[in-house]
Amino acid sequence: MLKVFYNGALFLLVLVSLPKWIWEAIRYRKHRKSFLEKFGFNLPTFHFTKTGPRIWVHSISVGETKAVAPLIARLQEKYPSASIIVSTVSETGQEEARRSIPLASHIFYFPLDFSWIIKKLMRRISPHLLILVEGDFWYNLIDQAPHVALVNGKISEKSLSRFLKVPFFSKPLFHKIELYCLQSHRFQERFLKFGIDPSRMVITGNLKFDQPFPHIDKEAWRAALAIAPSDRVVTLGSTHNPEEEMLLDAIAPLLKKYPNLKILIVPRHPERFTQVATLLVKKGIDFSRYSSPSKNPDHRVILVDAMGVLSGCYQLSELAIVGGSFIPTVGGHNIFEPAALGVPVLFGPSMYSQKDLVELVTHAGAGRQVTLYNLTTTLDELLAYPSSSMRSAGLRL
């Protein structure tokens, strides 16, 4: 009965969401690569050459996929006969999986969680273990998997509140998960509210701390982006709408004050590259694009319209500002990465999804939480008096 209710609720949700998905596909070219697979069409056919266990790792998007890549590499090292199958929800997550998990046996888009689609996938993959990354809890996926583990586990206060309102649904959902590898005690306390046996839980910390950061050829990057050795670079990373405009307005006085200051803008989602370019034109800002073969050294702003290069941008930077934190709907992004690269990091007040990272980075003295109202003065202070202590604090993380 519960499965019928869930499939029906999911069907209604899809009907409501479908116009938005179609609009995003037309307007922003989003979902185009994954649309058919999302509805269970063109599901991949799996061919396995290895004789060992099959481990299905399910991620969501870029951040989760990057975080789990070192764990997958370790699993492949320890169990060389195992086949690793990776599914992602977003197209950016799919690109990241193909980049950072090259030895995976199969990488595919996760479809809608209807029982008949998941049953077909389970027959084709026949996994011995399903590993969920962070917190994409799909009922049919979890119900039909033989064994389920959660890694880098977390759950937001909002999601917790929603699940607790439907105990008839959440209890069988979360009790099917046999092992909880959690980011912190904060998340352990939340999962315990579902009545889960504490012996199933272990605090492993955040997998983002284990990510290797590939070091770049800074001279080559500077030449490619027309950044002179004397230029001072600030990266606006993982930005969302309307953060680009908000942050550019805050930085505008400093572009006048510091003639060698350059700004790298790295939007979170690739479908917004054109939107941000249109914004820059509208504001009368001369800018270059990362993808353009023509780089103008007089351009103060560079739109980085490519995926997988954010770490390189941080390494060129004197300061970093991480987006998703100046609007109330996202909850922040990974502030550990720039800090660990020795780049002082600033971030906004809305970091409810990254509270552990906020505590880690601020307590270490490697970053500061700011508002739009004091962002300009804080940036000016750090540009006028560069903080070597913030850099070294980040390198010690």
mmCIF file of C-alpha atoms in Angstrom:
data_model
loop_
_atom_site.group_PDB
_atom_site.id
_atom_site.type_symbol
_atom_site.label_atom_id
_atom_site.label_comp_id
_atom_site.label_asym_id
_atom_site.label_seq_id
_atom_site.Cartn_x
_atom_site.Cartn_y
_atom_site.Cartn_z
ATOM 1 C CA MET A 1 0.000 0.000 0.000
ATOM 2 C CA LEU A 2 2.842 2.372 0.875
ATOM 3 C CA LYS A 3 4.494 1.739 -2.504
ATOM 4 C CA VAL A 4 1.241 2.551 -4.341
ATOM 5 C CA PHE A 5 0.839 5.755 -2.350
ATOM 6 C CA TYR A 6 4.460 6.768 -3.006
ATOM 7 C CA ASN A 7 4.294 6.064 -6.751
ATOM 8 C CA GLY A 8 1.079 8.077 -6.969
ATOM 9 C CA ALA A 9 2.547 11.023 -5.068
ATOM 10 C CA LEU A 10 5.662 10.934 -7.246
ATOM 11 C CA PHE A 11 3.503 10.874 -10.382
ATOM 12 C CA LEU A 12 1.635 13.994 -9.258
ATOM 13 C CA LEU A 13 4.925 15.715 -8.435
ATOM 14 C CA VAL A 14 6.251 14.910 -11.916
ATOM 15 C CA LEU A 15 3.100 16.313 -13.530
ATOM 16 C CA VAL A 16 3.517 19.560 -11.605
ATOM 17 C CA SER A 17 7.253 19.779 -12.371
ATOM 18 C CA LEU A 18 7.111 18.798 -16.051
ATOM 19 C CA PRO A 19 6.278 22.286 -17.441
ATOM 20 C CA LYS A 20 9.227 23.735 -15.531
ATOM 21 C CA TRP A 21 11.586 21.025 -16.839
ATOM 22 C CA ILE A 22 10.437 21.617 -20.409
ATOM 23 C CA TRP A 23 10.881 25.381 -20.028
ATOM 24 C CA GLU A 24 14.385 24.915 -18.591
ATOM 25 C CA ALA A 25 15.251 22.553 -21.451
ATOM 26 C CA ILE A 26 14.138 25.130 -24.023
ATOM 27 C CA ARG A 27 15.363 28.292 -22.301
ATOM 28 C CA TYR A 28 18.560 27.104 -20.599
ATOM 29 C CA ARG A 29 19.292 23.838 -22.474
ATOM 30 C CA LYS A 30 19.043 22.048 -19.139
ATOM 31 C CA HIS A 31 18.005 18.352 -18.783
ATOM 32 C CA ARG A 32 18.488 17.724 -22.523
ATOM 33 C CA LYS A 33 21.078 14.990 -22.093
ATOM 34 C CA SER A 34 19.233 13.286 -19.246
ATOM 35 C CA PHE A 35 15.565 13.820 -20.177
ATOM 36 C CA LEU A 36 14.837 10.422 -21.751
ATOM 37 C CA GLU A 37 16.743 8.463 -19.113
ATOM 38 C CA LYS A 38 14.956 10.425 -16.380
ATOM 39 C CA PHE A 39 11.658 8.912 -17.581
ATOM 40 C CA GLY A 40 13.053 5.407 -17.924
ATOM 41 C CA PHE A 41 13.709 5.501 -21.669
ATOM 42 C CA ASN A 42 17.106 4.581 -23.114
ATOM 43 C CA LEU A 43 18.228 3.049 -19.840
ATOM 44 C CA PRO A 44 21.766 1.710 -20.277
ATOM 45 C CA THR A 45 22.556 -1.921 -20.863
ATOM 46 C CA PHE A 46 25.218 -3.028 -18.424
ATOM 47 C CA HIS A 47 28.043 -5.369 -19.387
ATOM 48 C CA PHE A 48 30.390 -6.451 -16.615
ATOM 49 C CA THR A 49 33.797 -7.994 -17.255
ATOM 50 C CA LYS A 50 34.803 -8.296 -13.603
ATOM 51 C CA THR A 51 33.678 -11.250 -11.507
ATOM 52 C CA GLY A 52 33.590 -9.531 -8.104
ATOM 53 C CA PRO A 53 30.787 -7.681 -6.305
ATOM 54 C CA ARG A 54 28.868 -4.883 -7.999
ATOM 55 C CA ILE A 55 28.774 -1.651 -6.024
ATOM 56 C CA TRP A 56 26.267 0.986 -7.107
ATOM 57 C CA VAL A 57 27.215 4.500 -5.943
ATOM 58 C CA HIS A 58 24.415 7.068 -6.246
ATOM 59 C CA SER A 59 25.354 10.739 -6.162
ATOM 60 C CA ILE A 60 23.474 13.952 -6.949
ATOM 61 C CA SER A 61 25.571 16.671 -8.521
ATOM 62 C CA VAL A 62 29.112 18.046 -8.735
ATOM 63 C CA GLY A 63 29.906 18.522 -5.050
ATOM 64 C CA GLU A 64 28.783 15.073 -3.938
ATOM 65 C CA THR A 65 30.486 13.384 -6.882
ATOM 66 C CA LYS A 66 33.812 15.120 -6.263
ATOM 67 C CA ALA A 67 33.586 14.224 -2.577
ATOM 68 C CA VAL A 68 32.992 10.515 -3.166
ATOM 69 C CA ALA A 69 35.642 10.094 -5.894
ATOM 70 C CA PRO A 70 38.527 9.365 -3.434
ATOM 71 C CA LEU A 71 36.365 6.767 -1.648
ATOM 72 C CA ILE A 72 35.595 5.039 -4.940
ATOM 73 C CA ALA A 73 39.292 5.025 -5.808
ATOM 74 C CA ARG A 74 40.003 3.392 -2.438
ATOM 75 C CA LEU A 75 37.279 0.772 -3.011
ATOM 76 C CA GLN A 76 38.743 -0.051 -6.411
ATOM 77 C CA GLU A 77 42.183 -0.395 -4.878
ATOM 78 C CA LYS A 78 40.981 -2.656 -2.071
ATOM 79 C CA TYR A 79 38.553 -4.695 -4.197
ATOM 80 C CA PRO A 80 40.065 -4.801 -7.717
ATOM 81 C CA SER A 81 37.563 -7.426 -8.898
ATOM 82 C CA ALA A 82 34.575 -5.230 -7.966
ATOM 83 C CA SER A 83 32.532 -3.347 -10.571
ATOM 84 C CA ILE A 84 31.696 0.238 -9.607
ATOM 85 C CA ILE A 85 28.522 1.681 -11.118
ATOM 86 C CA VAL A 86 27.860 5.405 -10.640
ATOM 87 C CA SER A 87 24.560 7.230 -11.099
ATOM 88 C CA THR A 88 24.048 10.985 -10.846
ATOM 89 C CA VAL A 89 20.971 13.178 -10.903
ATOM 90 C CA SER A 90 22.358 16.285 -12.610
ATOM 91 C CA GLU A 91 24.181 16.641 -15.910
ATOM 92 C CA THR A 92 26.998 18.552 -14.207
ATOM 93 C CA GLY A 93 27.353 15.671 -11.766
ATOM 94 C CA GLN A 94 27.558 13.300 -14.731
ATOM 95 C CA GLU A 95 30.377 15.337 -16.281
ATOM 96 C CA GLU A 96 32.226 15.383 -12.971
ATOM 97 C CA ALA A 97 31.821 11.609 -12.580
ATOM 98 C CA ARG A 98 33.304 10.973 -16.020
ATOM 99 C CA ARG A 99 36.190 13.294 -15.171
ATOM 100 C CA SER A 100 37.026 12.191 -11.626
ATOM 101 C CA ILE A 101 35.944 8.506 -11.652
ATOM 102 C CA PRO A 102 37.463 7.237 -14.902
ATOM 103 C CA LEU A 103 37.701 3.601 -13.780
ATOM 104 C CA ALA A 104 33.980 3.197 -13.067
ATOM 105 C CA SER A 105 32.441 0.306 -15.003
ATOM 106 C CA HIS A 106 29.347 2.341 -15.890
ATOM 107 C CA ILE A 107 28.162 5.926 -15.323
ATOM 108 C CA PHE A 108 24.543 6.842 -16.028
ATOM 109 C CA TYR A 109 21.706 9.246 -15.178
ATOM 110 C CA PHE A 110 19.418 8.212 -12.336
ATOM 111 C CA PRO A 111 15.784 8.022 -13.512
ATOM 112 C CA LEU A 112 12.622 8.975 -11.685
ATOM 113 C CA ASP A 113 12.097 6.698 -8.695
ATOM 114 C CA PHE A 114 9.048 4.809 -9.960
ATOM 115 C CA SER A 115 9.019 1.203 -8.764
ATOM 116 C CA TRP A 116 8.805 -0.340 -12.266
ATOM 117 C CA ILE A 117 11.801 1.687 -13.523
ATOM 118 C CA ILE A 118 13.924 0.903 -10.477
ATOM 119 C CA LYS A 119 13.000 -2.789 -10.710
ATOM 120 C CA LYS A 120 14.272 -2.829 -14.305
ATOM 121 C CA LEU A 121 17.540 -1.156 -13.237
ATOM 122 C CA MET A 122 18.002 -3.561 -10.340
ATOM 123 C CA ARG A 123 17.608 -6.542 -12.694
ATOM 124 C CA ARG A 124 20.178 -5.094 -15.097
ATOM 125 C CA ILE A 125 22.755 -4.117 -12.481
ATOM 126 C CA SER A 126 22.082 -6.746 -9.810
ATOM 127 C CA PRO A 127 24.088 -4.768 -7.214
ATOM 128 C CA HIS A 128 25.450 -6.323 -4.059
ATOM 129 C CA LEU A 129 25.597 -2.944 -2.331
ATOM 130 C CA LEU A 130 24.047 0.485 -2.879
ATOM 131 C CA ILE A 131 26.015 3.473 -1.535
ATOM 132 C CA LEU A 132 24.128 6.747 -1.204
ATOM 133 C CA VAL A 133 26.189 9.939 -1.103
ATOM 134 C CA GLU A 134 25.154 12.638 1.394
ATOM 135 C CA GLY A 135 21.360 12.370 1.287
ATOM 136 C CA ASP A 136 19.343 11.563 -1.832
ATOM 137 C CA PHE A 137 16.735 9.333 -0.178
ATOM 138 C CA TRP A 138 14.530 7.648 -2.785
ATOM 139 C CA TYR A 139 12.054 5.121 -1.416
ATOM 140 C CA ASN A 140 11.967 2.578 -4.267
ATOM 141 C CA LEU A 141 15.719 2.734 -4.798
ATOM 142 C CA ILE A 142 16.403 2.037 -1.131
ATOM 143 C CA ASP A 143 13.593 -0.516 -0.792
ATOM 144 C CA GLN A 144 14.730 -2.655 -3.730
ATOM 145 C CA ALA A 145 18.471 -2.612 -3.026
ATOM 146 C CA PRO A 146 19.800 -5.710 -1.189
ATOM 147 C CA HIS A 147 22.092 -3.708 1.102
ATOM 148 C CA VAL A 148 22.311 0.064 1.577
ATOM 149 C CA ALA A 149 24.967 2.310 3.120
ATOM 150 C CA LEU A 150 25.054 6.095 3.413
ATOM 151 C CA VAL A 151 28.407 7.900 3.152
ATOM 152 C CA ASN A 152 29.183 11.538 3.906
ATOM 153 C CA GLY A 153 25.714 11.469 5.398
ATOM 154 C CA LYS A 154 23.751 14.585 6.256
ATOM 155 C CA ILE A 155 20.174 15.780 6.502
ATOM 156 C CA SER A 156 18.959 19.362 6.717
ATOM 157 C CA GLU A 157 16.665 20.640 9.453
ATOM 158 C CA LYS A 158 13.976 21.302 6.833
ATOM 159 C CA SER A 159 14.164 17.748 5.442
ATOM 160 C CA LEU A 160 14.194 16.305 8.954
ATOM 161 C CA SER A 161 11.037 18.219 9.829
ATOM 162 C CA ARG A 162 9.273 17.021 6.689
ATOM 163 C CA PHE A 163 10.218 13.365 7.187
ATOM 164 C CA LEU A 164 9.157 13.407 10.847
ATOM 165 C CA LYS A 165 5.666 14.489 9.787
ATOM 166 C CA VAL A 166 5.202 11.211 7.876
ATOM 167 C CA PRO A 167 6.593 8.498 10.202
ATOM 168 C CA PHE A 168 4.701 5.765 8.323
ATOM 169 C CA PHE A 169 6.920 6.605 5.341
ATOM 170 C CA SER A 170 10.191 7.710 6.938
ATOM 171 C CA LYS A 171 10.542 4.773 9.358
ATOM 172 C CA PRO A 172 10.775 2.022 6.690
ATOM 173 C CA LEU A 173 12.826 4.350 4.480
ATOM 174 C CA PHE A 174 15.583 5.081 6.977
ATOM 175 C CA HIS A 175 15.540 1.728 8.762
ATOM 176 C CA LYS A 176 16.437 -0.017 5.490
ATOM 177 C CA ILE A 177 19.822 1.760 5.523
ATOM 178 C CA GLU A 178 22.223 -0.557 7.324
ATOM 179 C CA LEU A 179 25.230 1.739 7.775
ATOM 180 C CA TYR A 180 25.328 5.495 8.342
ATOM 181 C CA CYS A 181 28.732 7.115 7.792
ATOM 182 C CA LEU A 182 27.996 10.663 8.923
ATOM 183 C CA GLN A 183 29.742 13.997 8.596
ATOM 184 C CA SER A 184 29.278 15.057 12.235
ATOM 185 C CA HIS A 185 27.487 14.517 15.545
ATOM 186 C CA ARG A 186 25.011 17.226 14.508
ATOM 187 C CA PHE A 187 23.674 14.940 11.755
ATOM 188 C CA GLN A 188 23.830 11.881 14.010
ATOM 189 C CA GLU A 189 21.457 13.598 16.432
ATOM 190 C CA ARG A 190 19.038 14.294 13.596
ATOM 191 C CA PHE A 191 19.019 10.731 12.236
ATOM 192 C CA LEU A 192 18.534 9.344 15.750
ATOM 193 C CA LYS A 193 15.112 11.030 15.775
ATOM 194 C CA PHE A 194 13.933 8.362 13.324
ATOM 195 C CA GLY A 195 14.595 5.703 15.957
ATOM 196 C CA ILE A 196 17.618 4.262 14.173
ATOM 197 C CA ASP A 197 19.911 1.992 16.183
ATOM 198 C CA PRO A 198 23.003 4.087 17.136
ATOM 199 C CA SER A 199 25.208 1.038 16.468
ATOM 200 C CA ARG A 200 24.543 1.553 12.752
ATOM 201 C CA MET A 201 26.108 5.010 12.877
ATOM 202 C CA VAL A 202 29.732 6.114 12.710
ATOM 203 C CA ILE A 203 31.111 9.647 12.510
ATOM 204 C CA THR A 204 33.595 9.645 9.635
ATOM 205 C CA GLY A 205 33.859 13.390 8.998
ATOM 206 C CA ASN A 206 33.318 15.153 5.705
ATOM 207 C CA LEU A 207 34.678 13.432 2.578
ATOM 208 C CA LYS A 208 35.348 16.872 1.104
ATOM 209 C CA PHE A 209 38.387 17.005 3.400
ATOM 210 C CA ASP A 210 39.873 14.033 1.523
ATOM 211 C CA GLN A 211 39.538 15.556 -1.939
ATOM 212 C CA PRO A 212 42.828 15.977 -3.777
ATOM 213 C CA PHE A 213 43.213 19.424 -5.301
ATOM 214 C CA PRO A 214 45.121 19.154 -8.587
ATOM 215 C CA HIS A 215 47.756 21.870 -8.757
ATOM 216 C CA ILE A 216 47.828 23.911 -11.928
ATOM 217 C CA ASP A 217 50.537 25.509 -14.018
ATOM 218 C CA LYS A 218 49.877 29.032 -12.796
ATOM 219 C CA GLU A 219 51.990 30.701 -15.456
ATOM 220 C CA ALA A 220 50.115 28.917 -18.250
ATOM 221 C CA TRP A 221 46.768 29.784 -16.701
ATOM 222 C CA ARG A 222 47.723 33.428 -16.267
ATOM 223 C CA ALA A 223 48.825 33.625 -19.888
ATOM 224 C CA ALA A 224 45.616 31.968 -21.100
ATOM 225 C CA LEU A 225 43.456 34.404 -19.131
ATOM 226 C CA ALA A 226 45.598 37.492 -19.842
ATOM 227 C CA ILE A 227 46.351 37.943 -16.145
ATOM 228 C CA ALA A 228 49.614 39.784 -15.551
ATOM 229 C CA PRO A 229 51.942 38.825 -12.670
ATOM 230 C CA SER A 230 51.113 42.147 -11.012
ATOM 231 C CA ASP A 231 47.332 41.586 -11.232
ATOM 232 C CA ARG A 232 45.429 40.796 -8.055
ATOM 233 C CA VAL A 233 42.691 38.221 -8.539
ATOM 234 C CA VAL A 234 39.446 37.631 -6.649
ATOM 235 C CA THR A 235 37.290 34.639 -7.586
ATOM 236 C CA LEU A 236 33.521 34.621 -7.153
ATOM 237 C CA GLY A 237 32.912 30.869 -7.010
ATOM 238 C CA SER A 238 29.709 28.803 -7.317
ATOM 239 C CA THR A 239 27.469 31.845 -7.722
ATOM 240 C CA HIS A 240 23.710 31.756 -8.235
ATOM 241 C CA ASN A 241 21.202 34.258 -9.557
ATOM 242 C CA PRO A 242 21.145 37.137 -8.486
ATOM 243 C CA GLU A 243 24.456 36.872 -6.598
ATOM 244 C CA GLU A 244 26.622 37.925 -9.558
ATOM 245 C CA GLU A 245 24.929 41.324 -9.716
ATOM 246 C CA MET A 246 24.929 41.748 -5.945
ATOM 247 C CA LEU A 247 28.628 40.897 -5.637
ATOM 248 C CA LEU A 248 29.695 42.988 -8.640
ATOM 249 C CA ASP A 249 27.900 46.013 -7.179
ATOM 250 C CA ALA A 250 29.755 45.500 -3.892
ATOM 251 C CA ILE A 251 33.107 45.147 -5.667
ATOM 252 C CA ALA A 252 32.623 48.068 -8.115
ATOM 253 C CA PRO A 253 34.245 50.707 -5.848
ATOM 254 C CA LEU A 254 37.291 48.468 -5.378
ATOM 255 C CA LEU A 255 37.788 48.064 -9.136
ATOM 256 C CA LYS A 256 38.283 51.827 -9.233
ATOM 257 C CA LYS A 257 40.508 51.874 -6.161
ATOM 258 C CA TYR A 258 42.748 48.975 -7.252
ATOM 259 C CA PRO A 259 43.539 49.306 -10.995
ATOM 260 C CA ASN A 260 45.222 45.884 -11.136
ATOM 261 C CA LEU A 261 42.285 44.029 -9.537
ATOM 262 C CA LYS A 262 40.672 41.317 -11.679
ATOM 263 C CA ILE A 263 37.515 39.333 -10.989
ATOM 264 C CA LEU A 264 36.880 35.725 -12.048
ATOM 265 C CA ILE A 265 33.173 34.823 -12.023
ATOM 266 C CA VAL A 266 32.433 31.078 -11.907
ATOM 267 C CA PRO A 267 28.657 30.428 -11.957
ATOM 268 C CA ARG A 268 27.507 27.251 -10.246
ATOM 269 C CA HIS A 269 25.432 25.954 -13.163
ATOM 270 C CA PRO A 270 26.569 25.927 -16.815
ATOM 271 C CA GLU A 271 23.102 26.781 -18.137
ATOM 272 C CA ARG A 272 23.549 30.228 -16.547
ATOM 273 C CA PHE A 273 26.737 31.170 -18.441
ATOM 274 C CA THR A 274 24.757 33.037 -21.103
ATOM 275 C CA GLN A 275 22.574 34.695 -18.465
ATOM 276 C CA VAL A 276 25.615 36.034 -16.618
ATOM 277 C CA ALA A 277 27.179 37.222 -19.873
ATOM 278 C CA THR A 278 23.960 39.118 -20.628
ATOM 279 C CA LEU A 279 24.097 40.690 -17.167
ATOM 280 C CA LEU A 280 27.668 41.895 -17.724
ATOM 281 C CA VAL A 281 26.718 43.432 -21.058
ATOM 282 C CA LYS A 282 23.687 45.103 -19.476
ATOM 283 C CA LYS A 283 25.858 46.608 -16.746
ATOM 284 C CA GLY A 284 28.327 47.896 -19.332
ATOM 285 C CA ILE A 285 31.193 45.776 -18.018
ATOM 286 C CA ASP A 286 33.878 44.814 -20.509
ATOM 287 C CA PHE A 287 34.715 41.180 -19.914
ATOM 288 C CA SER A 288 36.465 38.164 -21.373
ATOM 289 C CA ARG A 289 35.202 34.595 -21.457
ATOM 290 C CA TYR A 290 37.288 31.594 -20.447
ATOM 291 C CA SER A 291 36.087 29.750 -23.538
ATOM 292 C CA SER A 292 36.985 32.572 -25.921
ATOM 293 C CA PRO A 293 40.329 32.322 -27.748
ATOM 294 C CA SER A 294 40.683 36.119 -27.586
ATOM 295 C CA LYS A 295 41.780 37.444 -24.190
ATOM 296 C CA ASN A 296 41.970 41.181 -23.594
ATOM 297 C CA PRO A 297 44.394 42.207 -20.811
ATOM 298 C CA ASP A 298 42.356 45.380 -20.249
ATOM 299 C CA HIS A 299 39.253 43.423 -19.235
ATOM 300 C CA ARG A 300 38.836 43.494 -15.471
ATOM 301 C CA VAL A 301 36.226 40.733 -15.342
ATOM 302 C CA ILE A 302 36.542 37.198 -16.724
ATOM 303 C CA LEU A 303 33.486 34.950 -17.001
ATOM 304 C CA VAL A 304 34.666 31.383 -16.458
ATOM 305 C CA ASP A 305 32.187 29.498 -18.637
ATOM 306 C CA ALA A 306 33.522 25.975 -18.092
ATOM 307 C CA MET A 307 33.074 23.162 -15.605
ATOM 308 C CA GLY A 308 35.782 21.548 -13.487
ATOM 309 C CA VAL A 309 38.122 24.569 -13.353
ATOM 310 C CA LEU A 310 37.033 26.238 -10.112
ATOM 311 C CA SER A 311 40.009 24.856 -8.175
ATOM 312 C CA GLY A 312 42.376 26.378 -10.747
ATOM 313 C CA CYS A 313 40.659 29.742 -10.396
ATOM 314 C CA TYR A 314 41.082 29.620 -6.620
ATOM 315 C CA GLN A 315 44.790 28.874 -7.037
ATOM 316 C CA LEU A 316 45.221 32.051 -9.083
ATOM 317 C CA SER A 317 43.410 34.116 -6.483
ATOM 318 C CA GLU A 318 44.372 36.328 -3.617
ATOM 319 C CA LEU A 319 40.858 36.082 -2.172
ATOM 320 C CA ALA A 320 37.770 33.957 -2.795
ATOM 321 C CA ILE A 321 34.085 34.675 -2.310
ATOM 322 C CA VAL A 322 31.903 31.553 -2.316
ATOM 323 C CA GLY A 323 28.347 31.942 -3.572
ATOM 324 C CA GLY A 324 25.136 30.176 -2.684
ATOM 325 C CA SER A 325 25.482 31.987 0.636
ATOM 326 C CA PHE A 326 24.131 35.482 -0.100
ATOM 327 C CA ILE A 327 20.636 34.268 -1.012
ATOM 328 C CA PRO A 328 18.350 32.313 1.348
ATOM 329 C CA THR A 329 17.456 29.359 -0.893
ATOM 330 C CA VAL A 330 20.743 27.451 -1.343
ATOM 331 C CA GLY A 331 22.483 27.139 2.013
ATOM 332 C CA GLY A 332 26.064 27.639 0.865
ATOM 333 C CA HIS A 333 28.756 25.672 -0.940
ATOM 334 C CA ASN A 334 32.228 24.269 -0.277
ATOM 335 C CA ILE A 335 34.300 26.929 1.534
ATOM 336 C CA PHE A 336 36.873 24.353 2.598
ATOM 337 C CA GLU A 337 38.427 24.080 -0.874
ATOM 338 C CA PRO A 338 39.727 27.670 -1.264
ATOM 339 C CA ALA A 339 40.725 27.800 2.401
ATOM 340 C CA ALA A 340 42.705 24.542 2.150
ATOM 341 C CA LEU A 341 44.487 25.964 -0.905
ATOM 342 C CA GLY A 342 45.688 28.869 1.219
ATOM 343 C CA VAL A 343 43.202 31.384 -0.204
ATOM 344 C CA PRO A 344 41.319 33.467 2.400
ATOM 345 C CA VAL A 345 37.622 32.892 1.829
ATOM 346 C CA LEU A 346 34.587 35.100 2.392
ATOM 347 C CA PHE A 347 31.011 33.815 2.388
ATOM 348 C CA GLY A 348 27.548 35.128 3.138
ATOM 349 C CA PRO A 349 25.133 34.656 6.042
ATOM 350 C CA SER A 350 23.092 31.816 4.478
ATOM 351 C CA MET A 351 25.259 28.756 5.155
ATOM 352 C CA TYR A 352 22.692 26.505 6.826
ATOM 353 C CA SER A 353 23.710 23.476 4.700
ATOM 354 C CA GLN A 354 27.403 23.863 5.559
ATOM 355 C CA LYS A 355 27.433 24.608 9.295
ATOM 356 C CA ASP A 356 30.305 22.228 10.025
ATOM 357 C CA LEU A 357 32.470 23.854 7.339
ATOM 358 C CA VAL A 358 31.638 27.308 8.719
ATOM 359 C CA GLU A 359 32.775 26.254 12.192
ATOM 360 C CA LEU A 360 35.942 24.633 10.849
ATOM 361 C CA VAL A 361 37.006 27.522 8.607
ATOM 362 C CA THR A 362 36.086 30.386 10.925
ATOM 363 C CA HIS A 363 37.545 28.771 14.061
ATOM 364 C CA ALA A 364 40.783 28.160 12.174
ATOM 365 C CA GLY A 365 40.844 31.807 11.115
ATOM 366 C CA ALA A 366 40.953 30.878 7.398
ATOM 367 C CA GLY A 367 37.756 32.664 6.393
ATOM 368 C CA ARG A 368 35.103 35.153 7.407
ATOM 369 C CA GLN A 369 31.325 35.203 7.236
ATOM 370 C CA VAL A 370 30.107 38.566 5.954
ATOM 371 C CA THR A 371 26.965 40.311 4.753
ATOM 372 C CA LEU A 372 26.497 42.315 1.571
ATOM 373 C CA TYR A 373 26.603 45.452 3.714
ATOM 374 C CA ASN A 374 30.120 44.860 5.046
ATOM 375 C CA LEU A 375 31.513 42.890 2.083
ATOM 376 C CA THR A 376 33.048 45.946 0.419
ATOM 377 C CA THR A 377 34.830 47.132 3.567
ATOM 378 C CA THR A 378 36.044 43.606 4.394
ATOM 379 C CA LEU A 379 37.412 43.096 0.882
ATOM 380 C CA ASP A 380 39.058 46.508 0.972
ATOM 381 C CA GLU A 381 40.698 45.661 4.293
ATOM 382 C CA LEU A 382 42.054 42.336 3.023
ATOM 383 C CA LEU A 383 43.306 43.878 -0.218
ATOM 384 C CA ALA A 384 44.973 46.780 1.584
ATOM 385 C CA TYR A 385 46.483 44.539 4.274
ATOM 386 C CA PRO A 386 46.803 40.978 2.898
ATOM 387 C CA SER A 387 46.435 38.423 5.673
ATOM 388 C CA SER A 388 49.256 35.892 5.739
ATOM 389 C CA SER A 389 47.737 34.425 8.907
ATOM 390 C CA MET A 390 44.506 33.528 7.068
ATOM 391 C CA ARG A 391 46.514 31.871 4.295
ATOM 392 C CA SER A 392 48.604 29.771 6.671
ATOM 393 C CA ALA A 393 45.546 28.907 8.763
ATOM 394 C CA GLY A 394 43.880 27.480 5.659
ATOM 395 C CA LEU A 395 46.948 25.462 4.675
ATOM 396 C CA ARG A 396 46.881 23.840 8.115
ATOM 397 C CA LEU A 397 43.302 22.606 7.732
#
